[in-house]
mmCIF file of C-alpha atoms and ligand atoms in Angstrom:
data_model
loop_
_atom_site.group_PDB
_atom_site.id
_atom_site.type_symbol
_atom_site.label_atom_id
_atom_site.label_comp_id
_atom_site.label_asym_id
_atom_site.label_seq_id
_atom_site.Cartn_x
_atom_site.Cartn_y
_atom_site.Cartn_z
ATOM 1 C CA MET A 1 -17.615 4.135 -11.105
ATOM 2 C CA ASN A 2 -16.074 1.595 -8.348
ATOM 3 C CA ARG A 3 -13.472 3.716 -6.080
ATOM 4 C CA ILE A 4 -11.836 1.089 -4.533
ATOM 5 C CA LEU A 5 -9.138 2.002 -1.446
ATOM 6 C CA VAL A 6 -5.759 -0.699 -1.885
ATOM 7 C CA THR A 7 -3.857 -1.116 1.838
ATOM 8 C CA GLY A 8 -0.005 -1.848 0.999
ATOM 9 C CA GLY A 9 -0.765 -1.363 -2.540
ATOM 10 C CA ALA A 10 3.070 -0.872 -2.963
ATOM 11 C CA GLY A 11 3.831 -4.285 -1.982
ATOM 12 C CA PHE A 12 4.602 -7.682 -3.563
ATOM 13 C CA ILE A 13 0.403 -8.610 -3.355
ATOM 14 C CA GLY A 14 -0.843 -5.645 -3.753
ATOM 15 C CA SER A 15 1.165 -4.424 -6.746
ATOM 16 C CA ALA A 16 0.340 -7.304 -8.180
ATOM 17 C CA TYR A 17 -3.992 -7.071 -7.627
ATOM 18 C CA VAL A 18 -3.284 -2.856 -8.342
ATOM 19 C CA ARG A 19 -1.641 -4.659 -11.936
ATOM 20 C CA HIS A 20 -4.537 -6.956 -12.360
ATOM 21 C CA LEU A 21 -7.179 -4.141 -11.908
ATOM 22 C CA LEU A 22 -5.349 -1.995 -14.163
ATOM 23 C CA ALA A 23 -4.589 -4.874 -17.006
ATOM 24 C CA PRO A 24 -6.280 -3.311 -20.281
ATOM 25 C CA GLU A 25 -7.743 -7.089 -20.553
ATOM 26 C CA GLY A 26 -11.141 -6.804 -18.778
ATOM 27 C CA TYR A 27 -10.317 -2.897 -17.102
ATOM 28 C CA ASP A 28 -14.142 -2.039 -16.523
ATOM 29 C CA GLY A 29 -13.265 1.578 -15.431
ATOM 30 C CA THR A 30 -12.270 1.197 -12.066
ATOM 31 C CA ALA A 31 -9.923 4.008 -10.339
ATOM 32 C CA VAL A 32 -7.574 2.368 -7.801
ATOM 33 C CA THR A 33 -6.389 4.554 -4.781
ATOM 34 C CA VAL A 34 -3.152 2.653 -3.018
ATOM 35 C CA LEU A 35 -2.300 3.414 0.485
ATOM 36 C CA ASP A 36 0.893 2.144 1.624
ATOM 37 C CA LYS A 37 3.715 4.029 4.380
ATOM 38 C CA LEU A 38 6.455 2.451 1.729
ATOM 39 C CA THR A 39 8.318 0.570 5.231
ATOM 40 C CA TYR A 40 11.120 -1.264 3.977
ATOM 41 C CA ALA A 41 8.668 -3.514 1.955
ATOM 42 C CA GLY A 42 7.326 -1.701 0.031
ATOM 43 C CA SER A 43 8.621 -0.351 -4.230
ATOM 44 C CA LEU A 44 6.946 2.073 -5.733
ATOM 45 C CA ALA A 45 8.895 -0.091 -9.009
ATOM 46 C CA ARG A 46 6.293 -2.322 -8.397
ATOM 47 C CA LEU A 47 3.870 0.016 -9.688
ATOM 48 C CA ARG A 48 5.874 0.866 -12.874
ATOM 49 C CA ALA A 49 3.680 -1.354 -15.605
ATOM 50 C CA VAL A 50 0.518 0.890 -14.245
ATOM 51 C CA ARG A 51 1.930 4.147 -13.040
ATOM 52 C CA ASP A 52 0.727 6.323 -15.743
ATOM 53 C CA HIS A 53 -2.512 4.896 -15.551
ATOM 54 C CA PRO A 54 -5.282 7.494 -15.117
ATOM 55 C CA ASP A 55 -7.511 5.305 -13.148
ATOM 56 C CA LEU A 56 -4.555 5.307 -10.373
ATOM 57 C CA THR A 57 -3.047 7.383 -7.520
ATOM 58 C CA VAL A 58 -0.818 6.203 -4.527
ATOM 59 C CA VAL A 59 -0.924 8.262 -1.625
ATOM 60 C CA GLN A 60 1.873 7.489 1.018
ATOM 61 C CA GLY A 61 0.517 6.619 4.597
ATOM 62 C CA ASP A 62 0.062 4.814 7.282
ATOM 63 C CA VAL A 63 -2.803 2.661 7.654
ATOM 64 C CA CYS A 64 -2.839 3.619 11.696
ATOM 65 C CA ASP A 65 -3.448 7.322 10.671
ATOM 66 C CA ALA A 66 -7.202 7.669 11.240
ATOM 67 C CA ALA A 67 -7.396 11.057 9.881
ATOM 68 C CA LEU A 68 -5.340 9.881 6.498
ATOM 69 C CA VAL A 69 -8.097 6.388 6.891
ATOM 70 C CA HIS A 70 -11.706 8.849 6.950
ATOM 71 C CA GLU A 71 -11.143 11.043 4.807
ATOM 72 C CA LEU A 72 -9.930 8.039 2.047
ATOM 73 C CA ALA A 73 -12.708 5.882 2.973
ATOM 74 C CA GLY A 74 -15.092 8.906 3.106
ATOM 75 C CA ARG A 75 -14.293 8.234 -1.202
ATOM 76 C CA HIS A 76 -13.995 5.132 -1.532
ATOM 77 C CA ASP A 77 -16.477 2.195 -1.774
ATOM 78 C CA GLN A 78 -14.377 -0.859 -1.475
ATOM 79 C CA ILE A 79 -11.322 -1.594 0.467
ATOM 80 C CA VAL A 80 -9.259 -4.664 -0.568
ATOM 81 C CA HIS A 81 -6.442 -4.405 2.590
ATOM 82 C CA PHE A 82 -3.226 -5.583 2.166
ATOM 83 C CA ALA A 83 -1.007 -3.588 4.156
ATOM 84 C CA ALA A 84 1.188 -5.739 6.965
ATOM 85 C CA GLU A 85 4.159 -6.641 8.468
ATOM 86 C CA SER A 86 4.360 -9.420 6.654
ATOM 87 C CA HIS A 87 7.099 -11.353 6.980
ATOM 88 C CA VAL A 88 7.817 -14.404 10.403
ATOM 89 C CA ASP A 89 11.621 -13.480 11.276
ATOM 90 C CA ARG A 90 11.406 -9.948 11.904
ATOM 91 C CA SER A 91 7.684 -10.776 14.398
ATOM 92 C CA ILE A 92 10.055 -13.057 16.047
ATOM 93 C CA ALA A 93 12.742 -10.692 16.530
ATOM 94 C CA ASP A 94 10.472 -7.583 17.290
ATOM 95 C CA GLY A 95 6.930 -8.743 17.500
ATOM 96 C CA GLY A 96 5.559 -4.679 18.212
ATOM 97 C CA SER A 97 5.554 -3.036 14.638
ATOM 98 C CA PHE A 98 3.197 -6.755 13.381
ATOM 99 C CA THR A 99 0.335 -5.369 16.438
ATOM 100 C CA ARG A 100 0.391 -2.312 15.386
ATOM 101 C CA THR A 101 -0.044 -2.161 12.028
ATOM 102 C CA ASN A 102 -1.742 -5.191 11.826
ATOM 103 C CA VAL A 103 -4.061 -5.551 13.943
ATOM 104 C CA LEU A 104 -4.398 -1.201 14.939
ATOM 105 C CA GLY A 105 -4.250 -0.471 11.544
ATOM 106 C CA THR A 106 -6.530 -2.868 10.736
ATOM 107 C CA GLN A 107 -8.710 -1.420 13.044
ATOM 108 C CA VAL A 108 -8.431 1.707 11.728
ATOM 109 C CA LEU A 109 -9.660 0.557 8.756
ATOM 110 C CA LEU A 110 -12.764 -1.342 9.584
ATOM 111 C CA ASP A 111 -13.654 1.695 12.171
ATOM 112 C CA ALA A 112 -13.646 4.740 8.807
ATOM 113 C CA ALA A 113 -15.523 1.692 6.668
ATOM 114 C CA LEU A 114 -18.069 1.562 9.099
ATOM 115 C CA ARG A 115 -18.451 5.830 9.535
ATOM 116 C CA HIS A 116 -18.386 5.798 5.756
ATOM 117 C CA ASP A 117 -20.489 2.861 4.393
ATOM 118 C CA VAL A 118 -17.644 1.599 1.822
ATOM 119 C CA ARG A 119 -20.001 -1.297 0.683
ATOM 120 C CA THR A 120 -17.614 -4.114 1.170
ATOM 121 C CA PHE A 121 -14.004 -4.779 2.792
ATOM 122 C CA VAL A 122 -11.807 -7.599 1.774
ATOM 123 C CA HIS A 123 -9.609 -8.441 4.604
ATOM 124 C CA ILE A 124 -6.096 -10.404 3.166
ATOM 125 C CA SER A 125 -5.237 -13.159 5.872
ATOM 126 C CA THR A 126 -2.371 -16.258 5.231
ATOM 127 C CA ASP A 127 -2.909 -19.742 6.147
ATOM 128 C CA GLU A 128 -0.954 -19.279 8.638
ATOM 129 C CA VAL A 129 -3.510 -18.716 11.114
ATOM 130 C CA TYR A 130 -4.667 -21.882 11.502
ATOM 131 C CA GLY A 131 -1.451 -23.296 12.736
ATOM 132 C CA SER A 132 1.023 -26.548 12.145
ATOM 133 C CA LEU A 133 -0.886 -29.530 10.611
ATOM 134 C CA PRO A 134 0.704 -33.338 10.843
ATOM 135 C CA HIS A 135 -1.475 -33.945 8.287
ATOM 136 C CA GLY A 136 -4.909 -32.930 6.543
ATOM 137 C CA ALA A 137 -6.000 -29.720 4.738
ATOM 138 C CA ALA A 138 -7.380 -27.096 7.474
ATOM 139 C CA LYS A 139 -10.927 -26.163 6.664
ATOM 140 C CA GLU A 140 -12.198 -22.509 7.307
ATOM 141 C CA SER A 141 -14.350 -23.793 10.493
ATOM 142 C CA ASP A 142 -10.923 -24.718 12.220
ATOM 143 C CA GLN A 143 -9.866 -23.529 15.362
ATOM 144 C CA LEU A 144 -6.943 -21.059 14.588
ATOM 145 C CA ARG A 145 -4.358 -21.772 16.585
ATOM 146 C CA PRO A 146 -1.572 -19.067 15.310
ATOM 147 C CA THR A 147 2.464 -19.639 16.532
ATOM 148 C CA SER A 148 4.531 -17.347 15.478
ATOM 149 C CA PRO A 149 3.829 -13.560 16.678
ATOM 150 C CA TYR A 150 3.234 -12.238 12.712
ATOM 151 C CA ALA A 151 0.450 -15.568 12.464
ATOM 152 C CA ALA A 152 -1.214 -14.254 16.022
ATOM 153 C CA SER A 153 -1.214 -10.720 14.641
ATOM 154 C CA LYS A 154 -3.237 -12.109 11.554
ATOM 155 C CA ALA A 155 -5.319 -14.615 12.719
ATOM 156 C CA ALA A 156 -6.454 -11.399 15.648
ATOM 157 C CA SER A 157 -7.140 -9.083 12.850
ATOM 158 C CA ASP A 158 -9.476 -11.854 11.236
ATOM 159 C CA LEU A 159 -11.285 -11.562 14.223
ATOM 160 C CA ILE A 160 -11.583 -8.573 14.807
ATOM 161 C CA ALA A 161 -12.733 -7.647 10.917
ATOM 162 C CA LEU A 162 -15.158 -11.341 11.510
ATOM 163 C CA ALA A 163 -16.962 -9.274 14.160
ATOM 164 C CA HIS A 164 -17.421 -5.689 12.278
ATOM 165 C CA HIS A 165 -19.984 -7.752 10.340
ATOM 166 C CA HIS A 166 -21.171 -9.704 12.661
ATOM 167 C CA THR A 167 -22.229 -6.562 14.892
ATOM 168 C CA HIS A 168 -22.518 -4.251 12.170
ATOM 169 C CA GLY A 169 -24.004 -6.115 9.590
ATOM 170 C CA LEU A 170 -19.649 -4.889 7.863
ATOM 171 C CA ASP A 171 -19.747 -6.858 4.714
ATOM 172 C CA VAL A 172 -16.614 -7.869 5.291
ATOM 173 C CA ARG A 173 -15.285 -10.832 3.465
ATOM 174 C CA VAL A 174 -11.509 -12.717 4.440
ATOM 175 C CA THR A 175 -8.906 -15.196 3.053
ATOM 176 C CA ARG A 176 -6.423 -17.383 4.035
ATOM 177 C CA CYS A 177 -3.701 -17.938 1.331
ATOM 178 C CA SER A 178 -0.305 -19.949 1.504
ATOM 179 C CA ASN A 179 2.499 -18.993 1.286
ATOM 180 C CA ASN A 180 3.646 -16.824 -2.348
ATOM 181 C CA PHE A 181 5.617 -16.688 -4.516
ATOM 182 C CA GLY A 182 6.472 -14.768 -8.115
ATOM 183 C CA PRO A 183 8.763 -11.630 -9.530
ATOM 184 C CA HIS A 184 8.925 -8.505 -7.087
ATOM 185 C CA GLN A 185 9.273 -10.096 -4.368
ATOM 186 C CA HIS A 186 11.238 -8.773 -1.262
ATOM 187 C CA PRO A 187 14.743 -11.082 -1.287
ATOM 188 C CA GLU A 188 13.503 -11.555 2.416
ATOM 189 C CA LYS A 189 10.998 -14.106 1.709
ATOM 190 C CA LEU A 190 13.162 -18.159 1.502
ATOM 191 C CA ILE A 191 12.571 -17.641 -2.172
ATOM 192 C CA PRO A 192 14.098 -14.896 -3.931
ATOM 193 C CA ARG A 193 16.453 -14.610 -0.614
ATOM 194 C CA PHE A 194 17.724 -17.874 -1.902
ATOM 195 C CA LEU A 195 17.503 -17.115 -5.628
ATOM 196 C CA ALA A 196 19.437 -14.275 -4.936
ATOM 197 C CA CYS A 197 21.612 -16.301 -2.413
ATOM 198 C CA LEU A 198 22.642 -18.232 -4.844
ATOM 199 C CA LEU A 199 22.876 -15.109 -8.022
ATOM 200 C CA SER A 200 25.575 -13.290 -6.265
ATOM 201 C CA GLY A 201 27.491 -16.717 -6.113
ATOM 202 C CA GLY A 202 26.674 -17.909 -2.306
ATOM 203 C CA THR A 203 25.507 -20.221 0.169
ATOM 204 C CA VAL A 204 21.443 -21.068 1.068
ATOM 205 C CA PRO A 205 20.299 -20.935 4.461
ATOM 206 C CA LEU A 206 18.214 -23.481 5.399
ATOM 207 C CA TYR A 207 17.036 -23.738 8.416
ATOM 208 C CA GLY A 208 16.977 -27.325 10.387
ATOM 209 C CA ASP A 209 16.421 -30.294 8.710
ATOM 210 C CA GLY A 210 15.066 -29.060 5.708
ATOM 211 C CA GLN A 211 11.498 -30.277 6.054
ATOM 212 C CA HIS A 212 9.452 -27.885 7.094
ATOM 213 C CA VAL A 213 6.115 -28.204 4.534
ATOM 214 C CA ARG A 214 4.896 -25.515 2.492
ATOM 215 C CA ASP A 215 1.587 -24.432 -0.500
ATOM 216 C CA TRP A 216 3.725 -22.203 -2.894
ATOM 217 C CA LEU A 217 0.942 -20.694 -4.482
ATOM 218 C CA HIS A 218 2.375 -18.257 -7.407
ATOM 219 C CA VAL A 219 0.697 -15.031 -6.308
ATOM 220 C CA ASP A 220 -1.163 -14.436 -9.845
ATOM 221 C CA ASP A 221 -3.240 -17.467 -8.745
ATOM 222 C CA HIS A 222 -3.917 -15.452 -4.868
ATOM 223 C CA VAL A 223 -4.868 -12.417 -7.464
ATOM 224 C CA ARG A 224 -7.396 -13.608 -9.464
ATOM 225 C CA ALA A 225 -9.238 -15.728 -6.040
ATOM 226 C CA VAL A 226 -9.614 -12.030 -4.344
ATOM 227 C CA GLU A 227 -10.373 -10.463 -7.378
ATOM 228 C CA LEU A 228 -12.968 -13.782 -7.418
ATOM 229 C CA VAL A 229 -14.051 -12.637 -2.934
ATOM 230 C CA ARG A 230 -14.321 -8.859 -4.235
ATOM 231 C CA ARG A 231 -16.742 -9.709 -6.547
ATOM 232 C CA SER A 232 -18.288 -12.713 -5.797
ATOM 233 C CA GLY A 233 -17.925 -13.744 -2.520
ATOM 234 C CA ARG A 234 -20.668 -13.942 0.449
ATOM 235 C CA PRO A 235 -19.791 -11.408 3.721
ATOM 236 C CA GLY A 236 -19.295 -12.576 7.424
ATOM 237 C CA GLU A 237 -18.106 -15.554 4.966
ATOM 238 C CA VAL A 238 -13.794 -16.446 5.029
ATOM 239 C CA TYR A 239 -12.225 -18.361 1.696
ATOM 240 C CA ASN A 240 -9.348 -20.381 1.686
ATOM 241 C CA ILE A 241 -6.869 -19.892 -1.026
ATOM 242 C CA GLY A 242 -4.013 -22.854 -2.285
ATOM 243 C CA GLY A 243 -3.844 -25.802 -3.973
ATOM 244 C CA GLY A 244 -0.313 -24.520 -4.995
ATOM 245 C CA THR A 245 2.158 -27.113 -4.788
ATOM 246 C CA SER A 246 3.243 -28.860 -1.270
ATOM 247 C CA LEU A 247 7.136 -28.886 -0.783
ATOM 248 C CA PRO A 248 9.782 -29.787 1.982
ATOM 249 C CA ASN A 249 11.578 -26.499 2.108
ATOM 250 C CA LEU A 250 14.546 -29.104 1.081
ATOM 251 C CA GLU A 251 13.397 -30.198 -2.177
ATOM 252 C CA LEU A 252 12.372 -27.082 -3.301
ATOM 253 C CA THR A 253 15.637 -26.094 -2.329
ATOM 254 C CA HIS A 254 17.410 -28.402 -5.056
ATOM 255 C CA ARG A 255 14.793 -27.601 -7.821
ATOM 256 C CA LEU A 256 15.966 -23.488 -7.176
ATOM 257 C CA LEU A 257 19.580 -24.874 -7.056
ATOM 258 C CA GLU A 258 19.598 -26.514 -9.809
ATOM 259 C CA LEU A 259 17.820 -23.782 -11.546
ATOM 260 C CA CYS A 260 20.157 -21.759 -10.904
ATOM 261 C CA GLY A 261 22.884 -24.007 -12.123
ATOM 262 C CA ALA A 262 24.513 -24.958 -8.677
ATOM 263 C CA GLY A 263 25.113 -27.639 -6.622
ATOM 264 C CA PRO A 264 24.285 -29.355 -3.159
ATOM 265 C CA ASP A 265 27.340 -27.950 -1.628
ATOM 266 C CA ARG A 266 25.444 -24.264 -1.739
ATOM 267 C CA ILE A 267 23.316 -25.436 1.745
ATOM 268 C CA SER A 268 23.844 -24.076 4.615
ATOM 269 C CA TYR A 269 21.850 -26.107 7.233
ATOM 270 C CA VAL A 270 21.142 -22.997 9.609
ATOM 271 C CA PRO A 271 20.523 -23.570 13.002
ATOM 272 C CA ASN A 272 15.717 -23.601 13.149
ATOM 273 C CA ARG A 273 13.946 -20.432 13.287
ATOM 274 C CA LYS A 274 11.671 -20.452 17.286
ATOM 275 C CA GLY A 275 8.900 -21.851 17.200
ATOM 276 C CA HIS A 276 9.602 -23.293 13.410
ATOM 277 C CA ASP A 277 5.620 -24.758 12.487
ATOM 278 C CA ARG A 278 6.394 -28.030 10.443
ATOM 279 C CA ARG A 279 3.434 -28.082 8.144
ATOM 280 C CA TYR A 280 0.835 -25.217 6.213
ATOM 281 C CA ALA A 281 -1.973 -27.383 4.195
ATOM 282 C CA VAL A 282 -5.021 -25.452 2.939
ATOM 283 C CA ASP A 283 -8.791 -27.229 1.846
ATOM 284 C CA HIS A 284 -9.728 -24.107 -0.804
ATOM 285 C CA SER A 285 -12.689 -26.372 -2.060
ATOM 286 C CA LYS A 286 -14.863 -23.799 -0.563
ATOM 287 C CA ILE A 287 -14.064 -21.233 -2.928
ATOM 288 C CA THR A 288 -13.912 -23.780 -5.972
ATOM 289 C CA ALA A 289 -17.790 -24.897 -5.098
ATOM 290 C CA GLU A 290 -18.948 -21.143 -4.549
ATOM 291 C CA LEU A 291 -16.650 -18.629 -6.800
ATOM 292 C CA GLY A 292 -15.167 -21.739 -9.378
ATOM 293 C CA TYR A 293 -11.257 -20.906 -7.992
ATOM 294 C CA ARG A 294 -8.624 -22.858 -9.669
ATOM 295 C CA PRO A 295 -5.146 -22.163 -9.752
ATOM 296 C CA ARG A 296 -3.849 -22.081 -12.596
ATOM 297 C CA THR A 297 -0.158 -21.691 -12.609
ATOM 298 C CA ASP A 298 2.410 -24.991 -13.778
ATOM 299 C CA PHE A 299 4.387 -24.457 -11.060
ATOM 300 C CA ALA A 300 7.376 -25.395 -12.823
ATOM 301 C CA THR A 301 6.950 -23.570 -15.007
ATOM 302 C CA ALA A 302 6.475 -20.001 -12.490
ATOM 303 C CA LEU A 303 9.197 -21.182 -10.574
ATOM 304 C CA ALA A 304 12.428 -21.220 -13.750
ATOM 305 C CA ASP A 305 9.446 -18.308 -14.489
ATOM 306 C CA THR A 306 10.064 -16.977 -11.854
ATOM 307 C CA ALA A 307 14.060 -17.438 -11.602
ATOM 308 C CA GLU A 308 14.164 -16.093 -14.228
ATOM 309 C CA TRP A 309 13.176 -12.760 -13.456
ATOM 310 C CA TYR A 310 15.358 -12.330 -10.759
ATOM 311 C CA LYS A 311 18.576 -13.015 -13.947
ATOM 312 C CA ARG A 312 17.208 -10.221 -15.207
ATOM 313 C CA HIS A 313 16.889 -7.597 -11.860
ATOM 314 C CA ALA A 314 20.092 -8.120 -9.990
ATOM 315 C CA ASP A 315 19.020 -4.407 -10.093
ATOM 316 C CA TRP A 316 15.674 -4.157 -8.617
ATOM 317 C CA TRP A 317 17.055 -6.864 -5.541
ATOM 318 C CA GLY A 318 20.745 -5.925 -4.848
ATOM 319 C CA PRO A 319 20.474 -2.990 -2.873
ATOM 320 C CA LEU A 320 17.172 -4.859 -1.019
ATOM 321 C CA PHE A 321 19.293 -7.862 -0.789
ATOM 322 C CA ALA A 322 22.246 -6.261 0.901
ATOM 323 C CA ALA A 323 20.295 -4.611 3.119
ATOM 324 C CA THR A 324 18.372 -7.583 4.250
HETATM 325 P P1 NAD B 1 4.426 -7.493 1.610
HETATM 326 O O1 NAD B 1 5.741 -6.999 3.001
HETATM 327 O O2 NAD B 1 5.780 -7.052 0.256
HETATM 328 O O3 NAD B 1 3.797 -5.790 0.829
HETATM 329 C C1 NAD B 1 3.248 -5.066 2.421
HETATM 330 C C2 NAD B 1 3.266 -3.414 2.125
HETATM 331 O O4 NAD B 1 2.465 -3.137 3.493
HETATM 332 C C3 NAD B 1 4.739 -2.822 2.154
HETATM 333 O O5 NAD B 1 4.902 -2.644 0.395
HETATM 334 C C4 NAD B 1 4.451 -2.050 3.098
HETATM 335 O O6 NAD B 1 4.776 -0.369 2.701
HETATM 336 C C5 NAD B 1 2.988 -2.061 3.156
HETATM 337 N N1 NAD B 1 2.841 -1.038 4.279
HETATM 338 C C6 NAD B 1 3.049 -2.004 6.134
HETATM 339 N N2 NAD B 1 2.829 -0.813 6.712
HETATM 340 C C7 NAD B 1 1.799 -0.398 6.563
HETATM 341 C C8 NAD B 1 1.205 0.514 6.978
HETATM 342 N N3 NAD B 1 1.798 0.518 8.684
HETATM 343 N N4 NAD B 1 0.162 1.671 6.515
HETATM 344 C C9 NAD B 1 0.261 1.692 5.517
HETATM 345 N N5 NAD B 1 0.952 0.839 4.540
HETATM 346 C C10 NAD B 1 1.967 -0.501 5.503
HETATM 347 O O7 NAD B 1 3.479 -8.171 1.926
HETATM 348 P P2 NAD B 1 2.936 -9.442 0.444
HETATM 349 O O8 NAD B 1 3.296 -10.655 0.666
HETATM 350 O O9 NAD B 1 2.079 -8.535 -0.336
HETATM 351 O O10 NAD B 1 1.875 -9.539 1.295
HETATM 352 C C11 NAD B 1 0.685 -8.678 1.007
HETATM 353 C C12 NAD B 1 -0.949 -9.333 2.393
HETATM 354 O O11 NAD B 1 -1.166 -10.676 2.178
HETATM 355 C C13 NAD B 1 -0.534 -9.446 3.779
HETATM 356 O O12 NAD B 1 -1.452 -8.575 4.784
HETATM 357 C C14 NAD B 1 0.326 -10.624 3.996
HETATM 358 O O13 NAD B 1 -0.344 -11.123 5.369
HETATM 359 C C15 NAD B 1 -0.564 -11.600 3.202
HETATM 360 N N6 NAD B 1 -0.388 -13.000 2.800
HETATM 361 C C16 NAD B 1 1.248 -12.729 1.830
HETATM 362 C C17 NAD B 1 1.665 -13.719 2.152
HETATM 363 C C18 NAD B 1 2.693 -14.552 1.357
HETATM 364 O O14 NAD B 1 3.132 -15.558 0.849
HETATM 365 N N7 NAD B 1 3.084 -13.731 1.155
HETATM 366 C C19 NAD B 1 0.479 -15.225 2.174
HETATM 367 C C20 NAD B 1 -0.360 -15.425 2.225
HETATM 368 C C21 NAD B 1 -0.918 -14.174 2.985
#
């Protein structure tokens, strides 16, 4: 039986990945252990659909806890590493926890993977490591130019992970995905935050001139791509994951306003985020050519479904939103 350790499995994307692994259709007997510190960003409610699955174990713990990580690595064949401090705004206010979890935590996991002969280590990264691009789309071989403390901590962890492949021959595979959206995303992130603002009768705080461009990918497409990389990717390789819908934040905001039946008077322009990258874009032709990846989700439908989910689940996001 294959045994996979999923770090950050109670987070937005990690939990979607765990639900995917354990979904009845296509379930192959894989045993899954979630290691999650359950920080403010973690929520076991995201795993409700699979909590009684006989092959799921949840361990509350820190990826920086070497004794715990070694003990777990000794019992698993593969590690899929999602755990991270993930919110750019928080990294600007206080970067220490980002370096600790994202850099040192990854180092602890890599040490344990090496020591215990873990077969595959999939390291989940982000397109933000490439920095802002005035035009074109980043390829995996492009230079990393991270600008926020969050992106810098992710870039550092990518390089450390890849160095473990180069130096020790550890089977490390790195993914770099664009912005995700979907149900269960913490209301500190743009789409759920704006939905929460609108659904609670407020205005949406839009940074600067609203012309910052992001590529939006549904979380289910990201999860499918990670699974392709885990199953069929090549050791030591980086795979960009994108191909969603590229939009300036202002246009995305108008779509969210429409979905909530609100007008442009509900936009409140706020001073730009410090160091705000203007535009991200990734070229995902490598994962398409090598592993047959293509996003399946239609953006307009998925955005409408996501808005519906937030309308129906104020009990989940309400307390989190109140605490932001
Ligand atoms: P998230 O903030 O929703 O979840 C992170 C999870 O990690 C939480 O459950 C949290 O409790 C856990 N965690 C934090 N510190 C930990 C620690 N020290 N030990 C153990 N667990 C810890 O994040 P997300 O949006 O699901 O992102 C998951 C991964 O995907 C991250 O590595 C992120 O960099 C990457 N990523 C995210 C996006 C996006 O749009 N959200 C896009 C590309 C890549």
